[in-house]
mmCIF file of C-alpha atoms in Angstrom:
data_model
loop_
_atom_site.group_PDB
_atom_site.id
_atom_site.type_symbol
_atom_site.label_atom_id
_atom_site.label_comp_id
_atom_site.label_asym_id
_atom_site.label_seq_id
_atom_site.Cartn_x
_atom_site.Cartn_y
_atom_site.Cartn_z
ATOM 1 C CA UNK A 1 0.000 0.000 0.000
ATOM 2 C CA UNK A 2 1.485 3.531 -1.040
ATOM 3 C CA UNK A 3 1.843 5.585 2.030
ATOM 4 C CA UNK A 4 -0.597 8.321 0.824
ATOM 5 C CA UNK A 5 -2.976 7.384 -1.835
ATOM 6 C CA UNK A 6 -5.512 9.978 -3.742
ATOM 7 C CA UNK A 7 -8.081 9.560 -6.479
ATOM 8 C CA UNK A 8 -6.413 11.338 -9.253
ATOM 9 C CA UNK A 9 -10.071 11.948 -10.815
ATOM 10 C CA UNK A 10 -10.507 14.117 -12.066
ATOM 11 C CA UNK A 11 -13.448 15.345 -11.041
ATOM 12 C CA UNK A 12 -15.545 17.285 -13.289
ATOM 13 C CA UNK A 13 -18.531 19.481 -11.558
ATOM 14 C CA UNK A 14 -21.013 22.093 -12.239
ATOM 15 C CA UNK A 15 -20.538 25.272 -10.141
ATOM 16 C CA UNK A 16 -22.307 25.634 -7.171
ATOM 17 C CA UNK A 17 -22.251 21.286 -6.703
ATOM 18 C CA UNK A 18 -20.735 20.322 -3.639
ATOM 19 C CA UNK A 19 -17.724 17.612 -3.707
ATOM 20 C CA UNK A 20 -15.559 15.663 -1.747
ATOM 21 C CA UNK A 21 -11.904 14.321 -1.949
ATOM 22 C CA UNK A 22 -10.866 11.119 0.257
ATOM 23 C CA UNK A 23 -7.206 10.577 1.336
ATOM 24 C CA UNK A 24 -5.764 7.499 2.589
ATOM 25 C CA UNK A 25 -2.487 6.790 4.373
ATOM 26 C CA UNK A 26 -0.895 3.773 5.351
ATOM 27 C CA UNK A 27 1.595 4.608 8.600
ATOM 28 C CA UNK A 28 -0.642 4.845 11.933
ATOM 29 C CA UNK A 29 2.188 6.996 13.100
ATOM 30 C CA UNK A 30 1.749 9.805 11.311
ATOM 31 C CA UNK A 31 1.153 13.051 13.404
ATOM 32 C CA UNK A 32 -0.057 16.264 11.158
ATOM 33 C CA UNK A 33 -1.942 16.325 7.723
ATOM 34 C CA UNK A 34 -2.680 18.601 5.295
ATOM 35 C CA UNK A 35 -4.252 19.939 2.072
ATOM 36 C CA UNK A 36 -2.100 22.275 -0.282
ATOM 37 C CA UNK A 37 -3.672 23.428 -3.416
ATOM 38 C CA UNK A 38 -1.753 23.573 -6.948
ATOM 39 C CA UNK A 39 -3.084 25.708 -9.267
ATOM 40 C CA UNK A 40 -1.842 24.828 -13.169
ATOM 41 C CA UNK A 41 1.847 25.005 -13.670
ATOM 42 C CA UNK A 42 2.417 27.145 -10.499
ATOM 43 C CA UNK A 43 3.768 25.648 -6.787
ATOM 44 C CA UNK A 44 1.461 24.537 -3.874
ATOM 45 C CA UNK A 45 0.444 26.563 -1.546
ATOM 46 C CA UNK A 46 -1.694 25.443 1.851
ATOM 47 C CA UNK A 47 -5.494 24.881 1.544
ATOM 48 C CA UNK A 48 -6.010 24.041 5.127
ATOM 49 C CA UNK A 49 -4.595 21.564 8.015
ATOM 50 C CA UNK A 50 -6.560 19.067 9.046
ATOM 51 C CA UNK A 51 -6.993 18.601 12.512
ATOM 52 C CA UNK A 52 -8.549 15.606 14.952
ATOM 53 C CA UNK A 53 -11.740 17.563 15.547
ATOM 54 C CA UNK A 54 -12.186 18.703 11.833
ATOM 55 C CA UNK A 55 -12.167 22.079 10.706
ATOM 56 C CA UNK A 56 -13.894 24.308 8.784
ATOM 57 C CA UNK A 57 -13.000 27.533 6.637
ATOM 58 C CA UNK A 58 -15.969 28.850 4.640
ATOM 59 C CA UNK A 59 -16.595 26.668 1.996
ATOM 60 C CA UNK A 60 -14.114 23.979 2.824
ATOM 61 C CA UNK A 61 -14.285 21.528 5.377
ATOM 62 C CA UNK A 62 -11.478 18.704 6.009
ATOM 63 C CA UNK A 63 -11.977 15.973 8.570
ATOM 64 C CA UNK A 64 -9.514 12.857 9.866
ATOM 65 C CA UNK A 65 -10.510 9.528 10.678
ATOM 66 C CA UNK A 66 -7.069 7.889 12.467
ATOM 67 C CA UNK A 67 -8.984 4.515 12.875
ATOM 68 C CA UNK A 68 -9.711 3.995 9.405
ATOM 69 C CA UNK A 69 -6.695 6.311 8.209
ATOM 70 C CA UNK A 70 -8.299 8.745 6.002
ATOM 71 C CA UNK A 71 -8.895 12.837 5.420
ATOM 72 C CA UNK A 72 -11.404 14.123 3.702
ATOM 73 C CA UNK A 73 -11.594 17.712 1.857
ATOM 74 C CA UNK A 74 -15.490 18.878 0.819
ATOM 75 C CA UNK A 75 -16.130 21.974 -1.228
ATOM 76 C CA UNK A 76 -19.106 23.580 -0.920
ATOM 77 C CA UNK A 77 -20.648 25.972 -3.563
ATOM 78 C CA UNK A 78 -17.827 25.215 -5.955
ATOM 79 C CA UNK A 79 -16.469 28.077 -7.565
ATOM 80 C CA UNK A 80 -14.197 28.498 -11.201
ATOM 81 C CA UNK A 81 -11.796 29.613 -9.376
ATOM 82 C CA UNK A 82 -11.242 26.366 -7.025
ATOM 83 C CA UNK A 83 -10.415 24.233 -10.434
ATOM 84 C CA UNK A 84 -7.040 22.960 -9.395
ATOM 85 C CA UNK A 85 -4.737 20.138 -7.883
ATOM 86 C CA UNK A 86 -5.853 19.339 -4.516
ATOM 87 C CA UNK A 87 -3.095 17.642 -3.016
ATOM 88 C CA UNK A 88 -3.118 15.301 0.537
ATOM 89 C CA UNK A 89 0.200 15.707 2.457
ATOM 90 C CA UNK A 90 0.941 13.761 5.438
ATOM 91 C CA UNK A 91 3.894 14.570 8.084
ATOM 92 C CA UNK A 92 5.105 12.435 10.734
ATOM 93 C CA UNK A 93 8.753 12.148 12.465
ATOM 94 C CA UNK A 94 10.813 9.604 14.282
ATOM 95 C CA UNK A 95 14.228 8.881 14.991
ATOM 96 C CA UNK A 96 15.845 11.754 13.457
ATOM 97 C CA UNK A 97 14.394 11.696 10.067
ATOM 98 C CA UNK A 98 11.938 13.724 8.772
ATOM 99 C CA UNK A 99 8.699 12.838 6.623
ATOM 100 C CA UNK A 100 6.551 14.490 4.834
ATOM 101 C CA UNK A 101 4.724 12.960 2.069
ATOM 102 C CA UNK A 102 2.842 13.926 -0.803
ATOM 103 C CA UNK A 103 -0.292 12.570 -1.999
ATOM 104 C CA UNK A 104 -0.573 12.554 -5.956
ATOM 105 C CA UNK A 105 -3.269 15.358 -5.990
ATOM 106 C CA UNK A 106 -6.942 14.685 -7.414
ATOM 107 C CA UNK A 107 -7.478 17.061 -10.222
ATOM 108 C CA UNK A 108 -11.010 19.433 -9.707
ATOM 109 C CA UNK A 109 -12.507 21.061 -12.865
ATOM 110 C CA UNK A 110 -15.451 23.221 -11.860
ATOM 111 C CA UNK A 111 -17.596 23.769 -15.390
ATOM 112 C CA UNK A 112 -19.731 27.141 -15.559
ATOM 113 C CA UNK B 1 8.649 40.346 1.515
ATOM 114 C CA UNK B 2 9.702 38.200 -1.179
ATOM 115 C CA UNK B 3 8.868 34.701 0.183
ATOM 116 C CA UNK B 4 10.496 31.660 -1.760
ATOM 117 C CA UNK B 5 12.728 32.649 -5.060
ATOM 118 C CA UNK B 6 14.460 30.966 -7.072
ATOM 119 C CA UNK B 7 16.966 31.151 -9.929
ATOM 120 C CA UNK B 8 16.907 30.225 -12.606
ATOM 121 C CA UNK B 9 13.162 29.594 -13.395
ATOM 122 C CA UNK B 10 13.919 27.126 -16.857
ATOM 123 C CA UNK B 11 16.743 26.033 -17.792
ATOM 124 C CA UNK B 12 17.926 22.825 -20.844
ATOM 125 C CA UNK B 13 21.213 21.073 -20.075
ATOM 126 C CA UNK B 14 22.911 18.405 -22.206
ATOM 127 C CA UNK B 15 23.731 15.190 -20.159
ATOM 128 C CA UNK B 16 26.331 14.960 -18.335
ATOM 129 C CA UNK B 17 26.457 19.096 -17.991
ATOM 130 C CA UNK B 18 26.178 20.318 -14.436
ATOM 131 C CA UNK B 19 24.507 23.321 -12.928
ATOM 132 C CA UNK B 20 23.181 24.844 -9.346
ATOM 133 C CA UNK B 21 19.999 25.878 -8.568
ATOM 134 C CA UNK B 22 19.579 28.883 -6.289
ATOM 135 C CA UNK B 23 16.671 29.271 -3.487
ATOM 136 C CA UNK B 24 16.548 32.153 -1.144
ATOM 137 C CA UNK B 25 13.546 32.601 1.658
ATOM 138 C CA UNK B 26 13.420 35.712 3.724
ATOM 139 C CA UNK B 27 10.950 34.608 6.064
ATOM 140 C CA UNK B 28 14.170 33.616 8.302
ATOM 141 C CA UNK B 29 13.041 30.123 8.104
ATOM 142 C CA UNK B 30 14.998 27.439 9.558
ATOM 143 C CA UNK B 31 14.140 24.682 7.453
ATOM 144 C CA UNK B 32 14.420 24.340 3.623
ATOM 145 C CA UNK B 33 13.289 21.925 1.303
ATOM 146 C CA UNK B 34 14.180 20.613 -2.529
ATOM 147 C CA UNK B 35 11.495 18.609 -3.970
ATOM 148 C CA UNK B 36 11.143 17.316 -7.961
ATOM 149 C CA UNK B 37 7.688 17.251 -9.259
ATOM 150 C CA UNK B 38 6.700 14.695 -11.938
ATOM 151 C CA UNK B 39 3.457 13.819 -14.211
ATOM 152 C CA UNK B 40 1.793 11.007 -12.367
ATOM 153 C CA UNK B 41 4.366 11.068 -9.634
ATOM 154 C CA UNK B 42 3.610 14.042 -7.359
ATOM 155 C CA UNK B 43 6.339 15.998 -5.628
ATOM 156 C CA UNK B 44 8.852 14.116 -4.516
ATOM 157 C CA UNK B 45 11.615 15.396 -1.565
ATOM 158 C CA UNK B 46 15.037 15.145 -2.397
ATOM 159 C CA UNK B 47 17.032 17.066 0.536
ATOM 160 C CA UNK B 48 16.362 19.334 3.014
ATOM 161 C CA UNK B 49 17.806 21.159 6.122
ATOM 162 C CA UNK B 50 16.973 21.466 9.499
ATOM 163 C CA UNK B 51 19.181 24.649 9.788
ATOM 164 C CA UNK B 52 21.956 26.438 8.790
ATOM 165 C CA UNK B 53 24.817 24.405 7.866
ATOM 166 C CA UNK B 54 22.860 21.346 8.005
ATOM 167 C CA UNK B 55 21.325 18.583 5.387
ATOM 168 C CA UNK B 56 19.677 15.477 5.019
ATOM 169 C CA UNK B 57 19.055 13.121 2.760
ATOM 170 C CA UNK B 58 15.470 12.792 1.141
ATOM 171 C CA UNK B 59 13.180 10.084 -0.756
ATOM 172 C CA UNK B 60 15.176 10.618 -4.559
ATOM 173 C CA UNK B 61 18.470 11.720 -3.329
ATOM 174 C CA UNK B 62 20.904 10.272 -5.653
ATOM 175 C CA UNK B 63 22.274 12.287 -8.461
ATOM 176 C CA UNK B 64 21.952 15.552 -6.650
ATOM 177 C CA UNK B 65 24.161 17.518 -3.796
ATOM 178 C CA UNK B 66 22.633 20.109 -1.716
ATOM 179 C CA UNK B 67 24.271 23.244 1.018
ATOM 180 C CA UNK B 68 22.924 25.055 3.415
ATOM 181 C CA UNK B 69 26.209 27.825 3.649
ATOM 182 C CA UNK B 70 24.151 30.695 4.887
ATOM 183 C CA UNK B 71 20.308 30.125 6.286
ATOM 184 C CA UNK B 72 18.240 32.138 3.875
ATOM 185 C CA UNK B 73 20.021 29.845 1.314
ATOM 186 C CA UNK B 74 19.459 26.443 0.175
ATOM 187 C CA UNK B 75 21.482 25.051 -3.443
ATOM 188 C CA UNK B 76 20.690 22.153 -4.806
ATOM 189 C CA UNK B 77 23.936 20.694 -7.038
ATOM 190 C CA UNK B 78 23.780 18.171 -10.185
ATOM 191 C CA UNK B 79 27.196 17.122 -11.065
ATOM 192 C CA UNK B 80 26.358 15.225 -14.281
ATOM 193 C CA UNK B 81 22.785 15.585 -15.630
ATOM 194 C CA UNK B 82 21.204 12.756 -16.870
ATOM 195 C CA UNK B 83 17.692 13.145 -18.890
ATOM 196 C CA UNK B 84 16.523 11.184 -16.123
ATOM 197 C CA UNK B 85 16.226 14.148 -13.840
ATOM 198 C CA UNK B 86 14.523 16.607 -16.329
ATOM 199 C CA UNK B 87 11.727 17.580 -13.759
ATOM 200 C CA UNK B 88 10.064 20.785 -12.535
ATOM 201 C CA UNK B 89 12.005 21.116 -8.976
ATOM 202 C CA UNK B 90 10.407 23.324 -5.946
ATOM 203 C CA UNK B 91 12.193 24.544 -3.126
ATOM 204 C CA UNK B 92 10.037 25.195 -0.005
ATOM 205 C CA UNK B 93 10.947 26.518 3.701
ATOM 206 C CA UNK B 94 9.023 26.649 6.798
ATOM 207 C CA UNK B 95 9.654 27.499 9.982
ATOM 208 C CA UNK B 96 9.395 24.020 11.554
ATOM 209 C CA UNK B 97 9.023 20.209 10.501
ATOM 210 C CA UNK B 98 4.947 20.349 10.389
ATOM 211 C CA UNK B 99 4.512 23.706 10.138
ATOM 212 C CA UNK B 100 2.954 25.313 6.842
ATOM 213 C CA UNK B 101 5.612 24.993 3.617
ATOM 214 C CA UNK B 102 5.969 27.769 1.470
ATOM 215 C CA UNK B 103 7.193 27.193 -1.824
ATOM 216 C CA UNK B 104 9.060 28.829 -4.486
ATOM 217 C CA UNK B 105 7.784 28.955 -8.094
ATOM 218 C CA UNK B 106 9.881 26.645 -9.506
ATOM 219 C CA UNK B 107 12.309 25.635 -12.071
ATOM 220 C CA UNK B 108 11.947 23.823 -15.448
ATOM 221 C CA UNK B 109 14.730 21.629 -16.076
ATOM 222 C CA UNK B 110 15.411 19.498 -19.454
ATOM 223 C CA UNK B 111 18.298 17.226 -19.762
ATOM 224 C CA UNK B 112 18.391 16.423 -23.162
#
C-alpha cells in the first residue's frame, strides 16, 4: 500500500455542486496532515490543516478519521476559481528523520 | 517580503552538464526543502535542512548535492545531468518540521 494514496479523478462538476476528496495513508504513526492546493503550472500553496476535531473555513471543510486512516476535503458551492490540484500531504517524524509525504493530488474542474 | 525565489526559473542542459539551482527565503526560516515534481508522480523530496549548515538526505536523493552555507540559502547541485532528472524542482521553507511549507515557483529543467 502507497503511504498516501488519492483519487487522481478528475473530477468534473457544475458550479455551485458540492464535492468531496478522500485521502488514505498507510503509517498509523503519522502526526499532522494537510491539504495544499496547486493551481496549473504554479507551486502549492496550503489549503487548510486538518486537525482531529475537523475544521472548517468557509466553503471547505477537512476531517480525519485515524482509525480507518483517512482525510477528507469537501467543497461547498464550488467556484471556477477552485479548479485545481488538490493535493493530501501527510507529516510524521521519528528517529531523526523527517517525513513528509505527498499525496498525488486529485485534479477538480469546476464547469460554468 | 519576497517569500520563496528561485533562480533560474527554466533552464535545458545536455547530459552529463552540471549546474546549481539557487533558493533564497526571507521569512528567516529554519528549514528548507528541494522537492522534484513529476506527471503522475507528485512531488517528490530530495534534501532538506533542518538549519543552517545542516542537510539530510530525502526520498530521490541520488544524483543531486545540496548546502545550506548561509540560512536564507538552500542550493541544490547536479554534477552530471542525466535526462533522467529533467523535472520541474520546488524549493520550499518553513519554519518548523509540520509547520505550513511555502514554496518557491519553480524551475523547469530538461536534460536532453
Amino acid at each position: 500500500r502507497k503511504e498516501v494514496e488519492q483519487d487522481p479523478g478528475p473530477f468534473n462538476v457544475p458550479e455551485g455542486a458540492t464535492v468531496a476528496f478522500n485521502c488514505t495513508y498507510s503509517n498509523s504513526a503519522s502526526q499532522s496532515f494537510f491539504w495544499y492546493r496547486q493551481d496549473c503550472r504554479k507551486e502549492p500553496k496550503l489549503l487548510m490543516s486538518v486537525y482531529s476535531s475537523g475544521n472548517e473555513d468557509g466553503r471547505f471543510t477537512a476531517q480525519l478519521n485515524r482509525a480507518s486512516q483517512y482525510i477528507s476535503l469537501l467543497i461547498r458551492d464550488s467556484k471556477l476559481s477552485d479548479s485545481a490540484t488538490y493535493l493530501c500531504v501527510v507529516y510524521r517524524s521519528g528517529a531523526g528523520s523527517y517525513q513528509l509525504t505527498f499525496g498525488k493530488g486529485t485534479k477538480l474542474s469546476v464547469i460554468p | 517580503n519576497a517569500g520563496v525565489t528561485q533562480t533560474p526559473k527554466f533552464r535545458v542542459l545536455k547530459t552529463g552538464q552540471s549546474m546549481t539551482l539557487l533558493c533564497a527565503q526571507d521569512m528567516n526560516h529554519e528549514y528548507m526543502y528541494w522537492y522534484r515534481q513529476d506527471p503522475g508522480m507528485g512531488l517528490r523530496l530530495i534534501h532538506y535542512s533542518v538549519g543552517e549548515g545542516t542537510t539530510a538526505k530525502g526520498e530521490v536523493p541520488d544524483g543531486y548535492n545540496v548546502s545550506r552555507l548561509k540560512k536564507q540559502n538552500f542550493l541544490l547541485g547536479l554534477e552530471s545531468a542525466a535526462p533522467s532528472q529533467t523535472s520541474v524542482y520546488f524549493c520550499a521553507s518553513s519554519s518548523s518540521g509540520p509547520d505550513t511549507q511555502y514554496f518557491g515557483p519553480g524551475t523547469r529543467l530538461t536534460v536532453l
